[in-house]
Coordinates of N, CA and C in Angstrom, one line a residue:
X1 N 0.8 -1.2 0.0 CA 0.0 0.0 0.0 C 0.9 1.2 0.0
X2 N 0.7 2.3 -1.0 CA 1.5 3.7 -0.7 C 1.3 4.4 0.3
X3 N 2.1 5.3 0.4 CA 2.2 6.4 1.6 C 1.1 7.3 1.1
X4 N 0.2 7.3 2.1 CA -0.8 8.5 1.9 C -0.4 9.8 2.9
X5 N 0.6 10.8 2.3 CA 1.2 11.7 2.4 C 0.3 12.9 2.8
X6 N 0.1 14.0 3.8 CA -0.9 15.2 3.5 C 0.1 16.3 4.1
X7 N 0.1 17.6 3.5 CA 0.4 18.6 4.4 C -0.1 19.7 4.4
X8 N -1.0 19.8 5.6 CA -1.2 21.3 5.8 C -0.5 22.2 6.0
X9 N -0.9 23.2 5.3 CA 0.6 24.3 5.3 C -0.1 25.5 4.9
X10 N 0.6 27.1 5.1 CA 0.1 28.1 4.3 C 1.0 28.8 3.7
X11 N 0.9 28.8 2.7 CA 2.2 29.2 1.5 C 3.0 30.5 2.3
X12 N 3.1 31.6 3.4 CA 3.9 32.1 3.5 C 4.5 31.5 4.5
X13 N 4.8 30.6 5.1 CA 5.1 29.9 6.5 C 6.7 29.5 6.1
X14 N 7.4 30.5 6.9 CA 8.8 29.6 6.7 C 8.9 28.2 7.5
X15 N 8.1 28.1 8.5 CA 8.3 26.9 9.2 C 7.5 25.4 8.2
X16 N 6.6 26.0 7.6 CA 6.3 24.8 6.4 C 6.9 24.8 5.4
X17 N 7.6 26.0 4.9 CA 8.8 26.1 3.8 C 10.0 24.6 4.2
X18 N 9.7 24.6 5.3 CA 10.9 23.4 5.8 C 10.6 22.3 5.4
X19 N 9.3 21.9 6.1 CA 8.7 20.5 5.6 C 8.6 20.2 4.0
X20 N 8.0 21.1 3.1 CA 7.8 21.1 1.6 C 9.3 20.8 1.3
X21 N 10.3 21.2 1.7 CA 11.7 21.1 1.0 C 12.5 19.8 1.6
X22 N 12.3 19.4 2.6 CA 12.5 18.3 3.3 C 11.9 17.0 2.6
X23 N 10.5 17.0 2.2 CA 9.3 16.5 1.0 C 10.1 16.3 0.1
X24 N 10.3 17.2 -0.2 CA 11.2 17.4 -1.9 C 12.5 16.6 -2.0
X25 N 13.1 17.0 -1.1 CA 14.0 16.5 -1.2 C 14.8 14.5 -0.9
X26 N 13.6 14.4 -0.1 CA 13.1 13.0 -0.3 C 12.1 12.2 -1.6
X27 N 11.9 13.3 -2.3 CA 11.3 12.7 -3.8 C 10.2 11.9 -3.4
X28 N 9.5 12.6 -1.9 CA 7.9 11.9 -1.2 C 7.0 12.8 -2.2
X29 N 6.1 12.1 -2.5 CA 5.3 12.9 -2.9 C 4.1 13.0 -1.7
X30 N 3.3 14.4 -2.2 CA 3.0 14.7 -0.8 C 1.1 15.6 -1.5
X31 N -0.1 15.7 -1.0 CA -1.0 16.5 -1.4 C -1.0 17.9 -0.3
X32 N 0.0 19.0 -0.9 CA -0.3 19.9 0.0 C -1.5 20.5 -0.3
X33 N -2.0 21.0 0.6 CA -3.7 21.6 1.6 C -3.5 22.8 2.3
X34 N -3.5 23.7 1.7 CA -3.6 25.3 2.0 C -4.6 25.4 2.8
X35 N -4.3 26.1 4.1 CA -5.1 26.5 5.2 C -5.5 27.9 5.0
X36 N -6.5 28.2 5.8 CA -7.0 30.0 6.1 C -7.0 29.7 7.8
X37 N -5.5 30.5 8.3 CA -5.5 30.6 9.5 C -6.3 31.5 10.4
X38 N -7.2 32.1 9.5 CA -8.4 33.0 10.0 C -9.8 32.3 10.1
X39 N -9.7 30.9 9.3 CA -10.9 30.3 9.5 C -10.6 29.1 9.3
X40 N -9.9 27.9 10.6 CA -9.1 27.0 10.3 C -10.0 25.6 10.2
X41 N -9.6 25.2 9.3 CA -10.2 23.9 8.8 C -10.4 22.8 9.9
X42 N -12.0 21.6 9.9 CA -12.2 21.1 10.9 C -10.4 19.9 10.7
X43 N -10.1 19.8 9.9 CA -8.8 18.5 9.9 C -7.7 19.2 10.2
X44 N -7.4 20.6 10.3 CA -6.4 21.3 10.8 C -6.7 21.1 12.5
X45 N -7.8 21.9 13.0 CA -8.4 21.3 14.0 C -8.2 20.1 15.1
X46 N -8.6 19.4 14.0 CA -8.5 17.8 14.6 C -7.1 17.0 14.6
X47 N -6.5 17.6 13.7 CA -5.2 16.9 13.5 C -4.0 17.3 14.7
X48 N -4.6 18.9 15.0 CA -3.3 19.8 15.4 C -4.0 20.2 17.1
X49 N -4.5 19.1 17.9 CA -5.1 19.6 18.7 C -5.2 20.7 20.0
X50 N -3.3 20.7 20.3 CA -2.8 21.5 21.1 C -2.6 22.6 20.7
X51 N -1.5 22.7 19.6 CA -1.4 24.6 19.2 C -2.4 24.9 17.9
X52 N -3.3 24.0 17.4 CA -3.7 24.2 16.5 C -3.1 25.3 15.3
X53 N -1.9 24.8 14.8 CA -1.2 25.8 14.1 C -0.5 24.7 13.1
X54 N -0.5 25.4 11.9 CA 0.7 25.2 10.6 C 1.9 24.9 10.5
X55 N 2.8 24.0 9.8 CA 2.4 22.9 9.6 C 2.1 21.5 10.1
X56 N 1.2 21.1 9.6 CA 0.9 19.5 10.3 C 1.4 18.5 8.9
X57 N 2.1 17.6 9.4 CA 2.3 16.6 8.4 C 1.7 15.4 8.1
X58 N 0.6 14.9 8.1 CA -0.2 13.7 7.9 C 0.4 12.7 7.3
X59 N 0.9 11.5 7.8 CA 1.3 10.1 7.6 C 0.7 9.0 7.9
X60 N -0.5 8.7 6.9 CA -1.5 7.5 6.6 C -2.1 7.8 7.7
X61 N -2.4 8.8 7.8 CA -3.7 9.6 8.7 C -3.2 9.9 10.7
X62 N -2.2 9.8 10.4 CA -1.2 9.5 11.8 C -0.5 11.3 11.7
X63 N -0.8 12.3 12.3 CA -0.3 13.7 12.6 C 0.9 14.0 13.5
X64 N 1.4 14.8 12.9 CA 2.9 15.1 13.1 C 3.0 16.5 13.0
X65 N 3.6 17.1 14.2 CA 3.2 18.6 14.2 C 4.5 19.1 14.3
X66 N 4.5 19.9 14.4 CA 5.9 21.1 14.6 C 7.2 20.8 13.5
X67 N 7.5 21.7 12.6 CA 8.3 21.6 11.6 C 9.7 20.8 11.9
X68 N 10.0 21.3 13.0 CA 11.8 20.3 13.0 C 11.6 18.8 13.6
X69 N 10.4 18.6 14.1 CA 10.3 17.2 14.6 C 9.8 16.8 12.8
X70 N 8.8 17.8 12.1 CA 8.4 16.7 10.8 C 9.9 16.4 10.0
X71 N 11.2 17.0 9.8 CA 11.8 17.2 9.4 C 12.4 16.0 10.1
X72 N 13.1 15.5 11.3 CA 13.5 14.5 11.8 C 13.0 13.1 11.1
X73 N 11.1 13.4 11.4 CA 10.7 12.2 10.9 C 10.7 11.5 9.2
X74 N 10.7 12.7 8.4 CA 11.0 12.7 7.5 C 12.4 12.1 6.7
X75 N 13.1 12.4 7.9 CA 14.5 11.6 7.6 C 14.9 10.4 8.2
X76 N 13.8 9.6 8.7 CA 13.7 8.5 9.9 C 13.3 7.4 8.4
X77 N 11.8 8.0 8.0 CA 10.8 7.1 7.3 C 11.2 6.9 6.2
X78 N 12.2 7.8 5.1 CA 12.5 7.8 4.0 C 14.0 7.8 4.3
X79 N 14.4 7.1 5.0 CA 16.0 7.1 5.0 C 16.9 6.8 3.9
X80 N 16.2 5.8 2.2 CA 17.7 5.8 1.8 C 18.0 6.8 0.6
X81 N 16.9 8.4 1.0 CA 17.0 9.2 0.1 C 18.2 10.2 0.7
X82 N 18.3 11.0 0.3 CA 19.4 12.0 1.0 C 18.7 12.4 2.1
X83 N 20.3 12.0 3.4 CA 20.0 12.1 4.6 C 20.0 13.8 4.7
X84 N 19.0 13.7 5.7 CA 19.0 15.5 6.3 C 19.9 15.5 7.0
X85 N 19.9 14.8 8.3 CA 20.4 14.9 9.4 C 22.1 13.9 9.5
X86 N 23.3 14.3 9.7 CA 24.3 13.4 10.2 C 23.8 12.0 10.7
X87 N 25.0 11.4 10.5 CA 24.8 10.0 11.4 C 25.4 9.8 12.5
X88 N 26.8 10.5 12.5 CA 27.7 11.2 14.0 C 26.7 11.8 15.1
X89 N 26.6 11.1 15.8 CA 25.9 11.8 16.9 C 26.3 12.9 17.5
X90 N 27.8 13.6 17.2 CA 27.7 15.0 17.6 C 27.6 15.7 17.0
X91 N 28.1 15.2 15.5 CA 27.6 16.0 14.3 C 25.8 16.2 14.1
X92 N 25.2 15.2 14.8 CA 23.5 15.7 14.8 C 23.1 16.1 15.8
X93 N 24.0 16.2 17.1 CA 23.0 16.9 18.0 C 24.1 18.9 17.6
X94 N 25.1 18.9 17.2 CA 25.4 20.0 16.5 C 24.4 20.5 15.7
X95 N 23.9 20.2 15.0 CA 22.8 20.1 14.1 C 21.3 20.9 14.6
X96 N 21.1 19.6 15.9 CA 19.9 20.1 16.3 C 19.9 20.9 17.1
X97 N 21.7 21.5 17.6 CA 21.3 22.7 18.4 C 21.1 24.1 17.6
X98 N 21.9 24.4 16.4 CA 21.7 25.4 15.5 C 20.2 25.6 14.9
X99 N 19.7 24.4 14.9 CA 17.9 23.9 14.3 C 17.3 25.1 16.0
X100 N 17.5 24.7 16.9 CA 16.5 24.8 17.5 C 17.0 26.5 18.2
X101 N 18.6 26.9 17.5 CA 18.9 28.3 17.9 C 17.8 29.3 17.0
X102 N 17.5 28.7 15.7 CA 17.4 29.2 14.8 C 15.6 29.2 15.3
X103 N 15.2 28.2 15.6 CA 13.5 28.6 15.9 C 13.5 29.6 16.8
X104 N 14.3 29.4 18.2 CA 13.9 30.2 19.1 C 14.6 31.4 19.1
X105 N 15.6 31.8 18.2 CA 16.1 33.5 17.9 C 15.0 34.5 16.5
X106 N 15.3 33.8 15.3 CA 15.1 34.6 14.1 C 13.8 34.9 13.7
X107 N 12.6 34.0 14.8 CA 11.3 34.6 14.2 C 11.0 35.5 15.0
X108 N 11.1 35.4 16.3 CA 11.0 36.6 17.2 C 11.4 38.0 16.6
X109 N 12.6 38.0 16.6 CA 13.2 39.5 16.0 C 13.2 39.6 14.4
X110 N 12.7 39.0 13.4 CA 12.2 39.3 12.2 C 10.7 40.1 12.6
X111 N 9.9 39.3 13.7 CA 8.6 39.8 13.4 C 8.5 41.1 14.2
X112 N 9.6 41.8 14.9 CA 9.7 42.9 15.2 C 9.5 44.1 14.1
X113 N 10.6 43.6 12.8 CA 11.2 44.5 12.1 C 10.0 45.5 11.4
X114 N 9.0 43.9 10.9 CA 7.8 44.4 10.1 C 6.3 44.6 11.1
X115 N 6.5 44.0 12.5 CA 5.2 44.3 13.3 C 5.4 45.5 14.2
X116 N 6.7 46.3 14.6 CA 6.9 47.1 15.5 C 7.5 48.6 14.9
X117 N 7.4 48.9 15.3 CA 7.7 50.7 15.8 C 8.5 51.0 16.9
X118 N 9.3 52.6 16.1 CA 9.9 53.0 17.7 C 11.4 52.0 17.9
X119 N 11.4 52.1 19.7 CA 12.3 51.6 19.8 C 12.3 49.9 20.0
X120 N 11.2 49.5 19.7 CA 10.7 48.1 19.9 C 11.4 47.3 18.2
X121 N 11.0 48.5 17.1 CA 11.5 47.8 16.2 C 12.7 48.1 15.7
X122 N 13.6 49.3 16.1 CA 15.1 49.3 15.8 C 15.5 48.0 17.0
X123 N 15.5 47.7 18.3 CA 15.4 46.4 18.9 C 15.5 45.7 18.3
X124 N 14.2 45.2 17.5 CA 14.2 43.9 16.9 C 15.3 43.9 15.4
X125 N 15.6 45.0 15.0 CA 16.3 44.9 14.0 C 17.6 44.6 14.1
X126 N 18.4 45.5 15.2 CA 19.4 45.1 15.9 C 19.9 43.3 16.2
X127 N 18.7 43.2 17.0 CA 18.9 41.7 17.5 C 18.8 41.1 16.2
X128 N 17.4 40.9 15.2 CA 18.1 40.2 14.1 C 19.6 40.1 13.5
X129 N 20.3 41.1 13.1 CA 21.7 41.3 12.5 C 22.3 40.9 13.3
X130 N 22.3 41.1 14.6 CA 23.4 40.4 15.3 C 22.7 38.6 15.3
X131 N 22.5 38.4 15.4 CA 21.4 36.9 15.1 C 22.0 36.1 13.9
X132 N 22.0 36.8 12.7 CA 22.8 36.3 11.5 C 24.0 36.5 11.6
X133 N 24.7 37.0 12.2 CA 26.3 37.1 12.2 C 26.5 35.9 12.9
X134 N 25.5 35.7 13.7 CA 26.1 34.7 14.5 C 26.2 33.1 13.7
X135 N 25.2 33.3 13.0 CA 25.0 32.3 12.2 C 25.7 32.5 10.8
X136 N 26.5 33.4 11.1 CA 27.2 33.8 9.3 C 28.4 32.8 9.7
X137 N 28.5 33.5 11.0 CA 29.9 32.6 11.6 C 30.0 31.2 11.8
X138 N 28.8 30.4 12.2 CA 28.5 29.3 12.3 C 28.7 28.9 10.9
X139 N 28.6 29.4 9.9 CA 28.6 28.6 8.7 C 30.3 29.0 8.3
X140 N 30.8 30.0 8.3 CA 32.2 30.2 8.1 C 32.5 30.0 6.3
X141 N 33.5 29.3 6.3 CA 33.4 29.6 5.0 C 33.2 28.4 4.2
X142 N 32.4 27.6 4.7 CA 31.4 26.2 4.3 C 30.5 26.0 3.5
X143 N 30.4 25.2 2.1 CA 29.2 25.4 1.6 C 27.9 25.4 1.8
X144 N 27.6 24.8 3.0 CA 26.3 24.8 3.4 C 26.9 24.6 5.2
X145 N 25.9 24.3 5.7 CA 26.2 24.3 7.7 C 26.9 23.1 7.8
X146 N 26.7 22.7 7.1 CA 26.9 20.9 7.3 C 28.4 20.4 6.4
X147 N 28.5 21.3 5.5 CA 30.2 21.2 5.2 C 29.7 21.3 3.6
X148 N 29.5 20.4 3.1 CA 29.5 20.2 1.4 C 28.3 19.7 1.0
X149 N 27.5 18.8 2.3 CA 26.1 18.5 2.2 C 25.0 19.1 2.7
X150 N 24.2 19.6 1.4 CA 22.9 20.3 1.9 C 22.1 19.3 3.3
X151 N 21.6 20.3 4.3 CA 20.7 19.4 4.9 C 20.2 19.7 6.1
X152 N 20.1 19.7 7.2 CA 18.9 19.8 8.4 C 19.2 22.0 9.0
X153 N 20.2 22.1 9.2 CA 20.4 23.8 9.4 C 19.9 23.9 8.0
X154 N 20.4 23.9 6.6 CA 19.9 24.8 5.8 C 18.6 24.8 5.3
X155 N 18.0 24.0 5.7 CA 16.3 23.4 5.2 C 16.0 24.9 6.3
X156 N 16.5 24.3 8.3 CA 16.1 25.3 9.1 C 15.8 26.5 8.9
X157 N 16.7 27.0 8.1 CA 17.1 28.6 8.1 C 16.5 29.0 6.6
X158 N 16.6 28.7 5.2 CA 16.4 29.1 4.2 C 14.8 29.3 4.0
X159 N 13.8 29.1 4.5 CA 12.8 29.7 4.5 C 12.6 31.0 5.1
X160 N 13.4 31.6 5.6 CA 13.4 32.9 6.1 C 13.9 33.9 4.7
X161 N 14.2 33.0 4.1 CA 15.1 34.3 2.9 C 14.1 34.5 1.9
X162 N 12.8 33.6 1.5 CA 11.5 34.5 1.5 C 11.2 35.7 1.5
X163 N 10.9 35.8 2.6 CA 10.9 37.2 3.5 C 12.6 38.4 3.6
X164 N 13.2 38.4 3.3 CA 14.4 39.0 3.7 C 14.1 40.3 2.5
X165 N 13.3 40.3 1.7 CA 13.0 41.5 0.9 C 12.1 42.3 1.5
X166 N 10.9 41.7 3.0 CA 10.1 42.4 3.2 C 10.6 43.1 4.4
X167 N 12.3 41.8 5.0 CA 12.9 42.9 6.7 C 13.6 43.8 5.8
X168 N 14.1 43.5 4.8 CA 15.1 44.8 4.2 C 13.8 46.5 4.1
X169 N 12.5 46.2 3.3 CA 12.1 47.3 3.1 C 11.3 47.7 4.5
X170 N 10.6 47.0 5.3 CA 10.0 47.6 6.8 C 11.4 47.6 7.6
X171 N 12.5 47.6 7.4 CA 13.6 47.7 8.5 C 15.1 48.8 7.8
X172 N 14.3 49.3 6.5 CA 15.7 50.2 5.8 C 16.1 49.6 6.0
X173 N 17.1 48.3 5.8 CA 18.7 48.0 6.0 C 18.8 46.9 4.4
X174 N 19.8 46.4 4.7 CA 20.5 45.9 3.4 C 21.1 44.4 4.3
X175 N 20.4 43.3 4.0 CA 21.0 42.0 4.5 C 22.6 42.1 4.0
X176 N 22.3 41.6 3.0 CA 23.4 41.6 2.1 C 24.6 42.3 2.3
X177 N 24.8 43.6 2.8 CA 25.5 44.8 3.7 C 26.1 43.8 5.0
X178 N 25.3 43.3 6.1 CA 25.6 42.9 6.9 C 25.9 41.5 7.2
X179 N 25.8 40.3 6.1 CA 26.3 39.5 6.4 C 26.2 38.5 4.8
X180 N 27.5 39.1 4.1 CA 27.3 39.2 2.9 C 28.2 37.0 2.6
X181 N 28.3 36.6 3.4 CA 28.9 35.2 3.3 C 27.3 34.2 3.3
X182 N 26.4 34.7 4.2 CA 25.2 34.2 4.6 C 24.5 34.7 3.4
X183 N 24.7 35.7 2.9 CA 23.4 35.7 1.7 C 24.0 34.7 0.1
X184 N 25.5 34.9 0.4 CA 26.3 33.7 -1.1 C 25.5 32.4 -0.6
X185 N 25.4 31.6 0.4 CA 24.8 31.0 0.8 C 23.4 30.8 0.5
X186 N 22.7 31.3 0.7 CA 21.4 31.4 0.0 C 20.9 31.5 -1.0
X187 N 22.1 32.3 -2.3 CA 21.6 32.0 -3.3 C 22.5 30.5 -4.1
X188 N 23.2 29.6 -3.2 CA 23.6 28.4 -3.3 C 22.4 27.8 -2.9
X189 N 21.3 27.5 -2.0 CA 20.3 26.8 -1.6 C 19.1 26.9 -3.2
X190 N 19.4 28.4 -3.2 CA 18.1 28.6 -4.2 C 18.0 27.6 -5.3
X191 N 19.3 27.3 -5.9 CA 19.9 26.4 -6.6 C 18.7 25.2 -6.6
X192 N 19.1 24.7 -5.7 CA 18.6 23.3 -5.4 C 17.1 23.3 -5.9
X193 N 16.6 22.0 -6.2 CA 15.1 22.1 -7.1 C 14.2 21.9 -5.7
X194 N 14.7 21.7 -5.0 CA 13.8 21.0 -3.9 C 13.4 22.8 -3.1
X195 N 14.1 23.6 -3.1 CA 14.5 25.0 -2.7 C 13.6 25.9 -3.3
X196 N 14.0 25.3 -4.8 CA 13.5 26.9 -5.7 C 11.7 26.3 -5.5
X197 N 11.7 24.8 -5.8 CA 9.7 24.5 -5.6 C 9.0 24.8 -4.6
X198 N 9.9 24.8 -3.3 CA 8.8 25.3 -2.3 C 9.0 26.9 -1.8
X199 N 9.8 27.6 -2.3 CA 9.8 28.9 -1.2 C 9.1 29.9 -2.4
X200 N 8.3 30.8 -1.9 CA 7.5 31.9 -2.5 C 8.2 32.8 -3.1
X201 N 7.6 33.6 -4.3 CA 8.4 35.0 -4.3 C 8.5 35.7 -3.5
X202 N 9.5 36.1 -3.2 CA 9.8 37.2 -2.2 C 9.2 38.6 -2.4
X203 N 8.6 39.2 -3.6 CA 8.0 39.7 -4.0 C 6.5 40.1 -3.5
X204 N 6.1 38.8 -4.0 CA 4.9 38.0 -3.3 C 4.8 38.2 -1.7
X205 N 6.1 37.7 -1.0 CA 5.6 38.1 0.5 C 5.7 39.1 0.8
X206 N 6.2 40.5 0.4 CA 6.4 41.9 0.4 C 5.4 42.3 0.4
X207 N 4.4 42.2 -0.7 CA 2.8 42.4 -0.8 C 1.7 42.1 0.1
X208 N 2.5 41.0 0.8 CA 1.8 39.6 1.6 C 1.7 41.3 3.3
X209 N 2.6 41.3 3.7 CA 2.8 41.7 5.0 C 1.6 42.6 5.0
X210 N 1.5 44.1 4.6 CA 0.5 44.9 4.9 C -1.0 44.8 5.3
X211 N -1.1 43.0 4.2 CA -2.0 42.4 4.4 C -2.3 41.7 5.7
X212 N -1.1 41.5 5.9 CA -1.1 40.3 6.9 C -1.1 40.7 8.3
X213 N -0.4 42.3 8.5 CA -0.6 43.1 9.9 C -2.1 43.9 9.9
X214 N -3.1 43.9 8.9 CA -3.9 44.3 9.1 C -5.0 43.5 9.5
X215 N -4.7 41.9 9.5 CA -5.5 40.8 9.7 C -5.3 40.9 11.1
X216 N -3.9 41.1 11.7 CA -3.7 41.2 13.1 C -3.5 42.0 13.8
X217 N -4.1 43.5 12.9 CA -4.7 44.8 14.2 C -3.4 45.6 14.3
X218 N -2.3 45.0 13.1 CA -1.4 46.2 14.1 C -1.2 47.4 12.6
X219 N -1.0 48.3 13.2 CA -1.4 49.7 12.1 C 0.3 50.5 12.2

């Protein structure tokens, strides 16, 4: 019997940007299911019962929540495609500590850049740049986090470069200016087919935001 594959997701989500490229890059085929997080579906719902939030990964009707755990599982169930993750165990908990620096620093102070004002959002702008340096340095002068093999940090992080046209224009600054090794990097990811199929125009999410702070009240 095949894998009956589903993923709920919403096309600007860098945290489902992970899953879709992780997908890909396992050559799973998958029926992605676009949500309206303003009127969430009863199988979003039921699937996602705690944070009820985006992305959910459905495996033969079995739900899988939170992007770096689908991302793990993804590389458990389809193992003899290109591994995400090391097989060195210091090399993967290395791994999963950059994965999990990267959840709990770069959305916070991105969503400053374009949700705040004042000194709340030179703050958050601050803190992002210093955020990427830190992670410019973590990559050093490596093709990818991982040395020569695309995989679990760059899946992490390259759904944020989406968006890096919409902190450049709500934040005046210039990425590229400030951590110009991290953005060659990125456009080495773009490369990849599994990369260029799931991440949006950047364009596209530039237009997205005005829309998107006005859905959540902030002016």
């Amino acid at each position: 019997m095949a894998d009956e594959v589903i993923l709920l997701d919403f096309w600007p989500s860098m945290f489902g940007m992970r899953t879709r490229i992780a997908l890909e890059e396992k050559n799973v085929i998958f029926d992605y299911r676009e949500q309206d997080l303003w009127n969430k579906s009863p199988i979003l719902l039921e699937m996602n019962l705690v944070h009820k939030k985006i992305p959910v990964l459905i495996h033969n009707g079995k739900p899988v929540c939170e992007s770096l755990i689908q991302m793990e599982y993804i590389d458990e169930v389809w193992p003899s495609k290109t591994p995400l993750l090391p097989s060195d165990p210091y090399q993967r908990a290395h791994a999963k500590f950059w994965g999990d620096f990267i959840d709990k620093k770069v959305y916070g102070s991105a969503r400053l850049i374009w949700g705040a004002k004042g000194e709340e959002h030179e703050a958050g702008k601050k803190e992002f740049i210093e955020i990427h340096k830190t992670l410019e340095s973590e990559l050093g002068d490596k093709t990818y986090f991982g040395g020569e093999t695309f995989g679990y940090v760059d899946i992490a992080l390259i759904g944020f470069y989406s968006w890096f046209e919409a902190y450049e224009k709500f934040g005046n600054f210039s990425i590229e200016v400030e951590c110009p090794k991290l953005i060659a990097w990125t456009k080495r990811c773009v490369k990849r087919e599994s990369v260029a199929k799931s991440l949006p125009d950047s364009e596209k999410i530039t237009k997205f935001v005005p829309e998107l702070k006005e859905k959540l009240g902030i002016k």
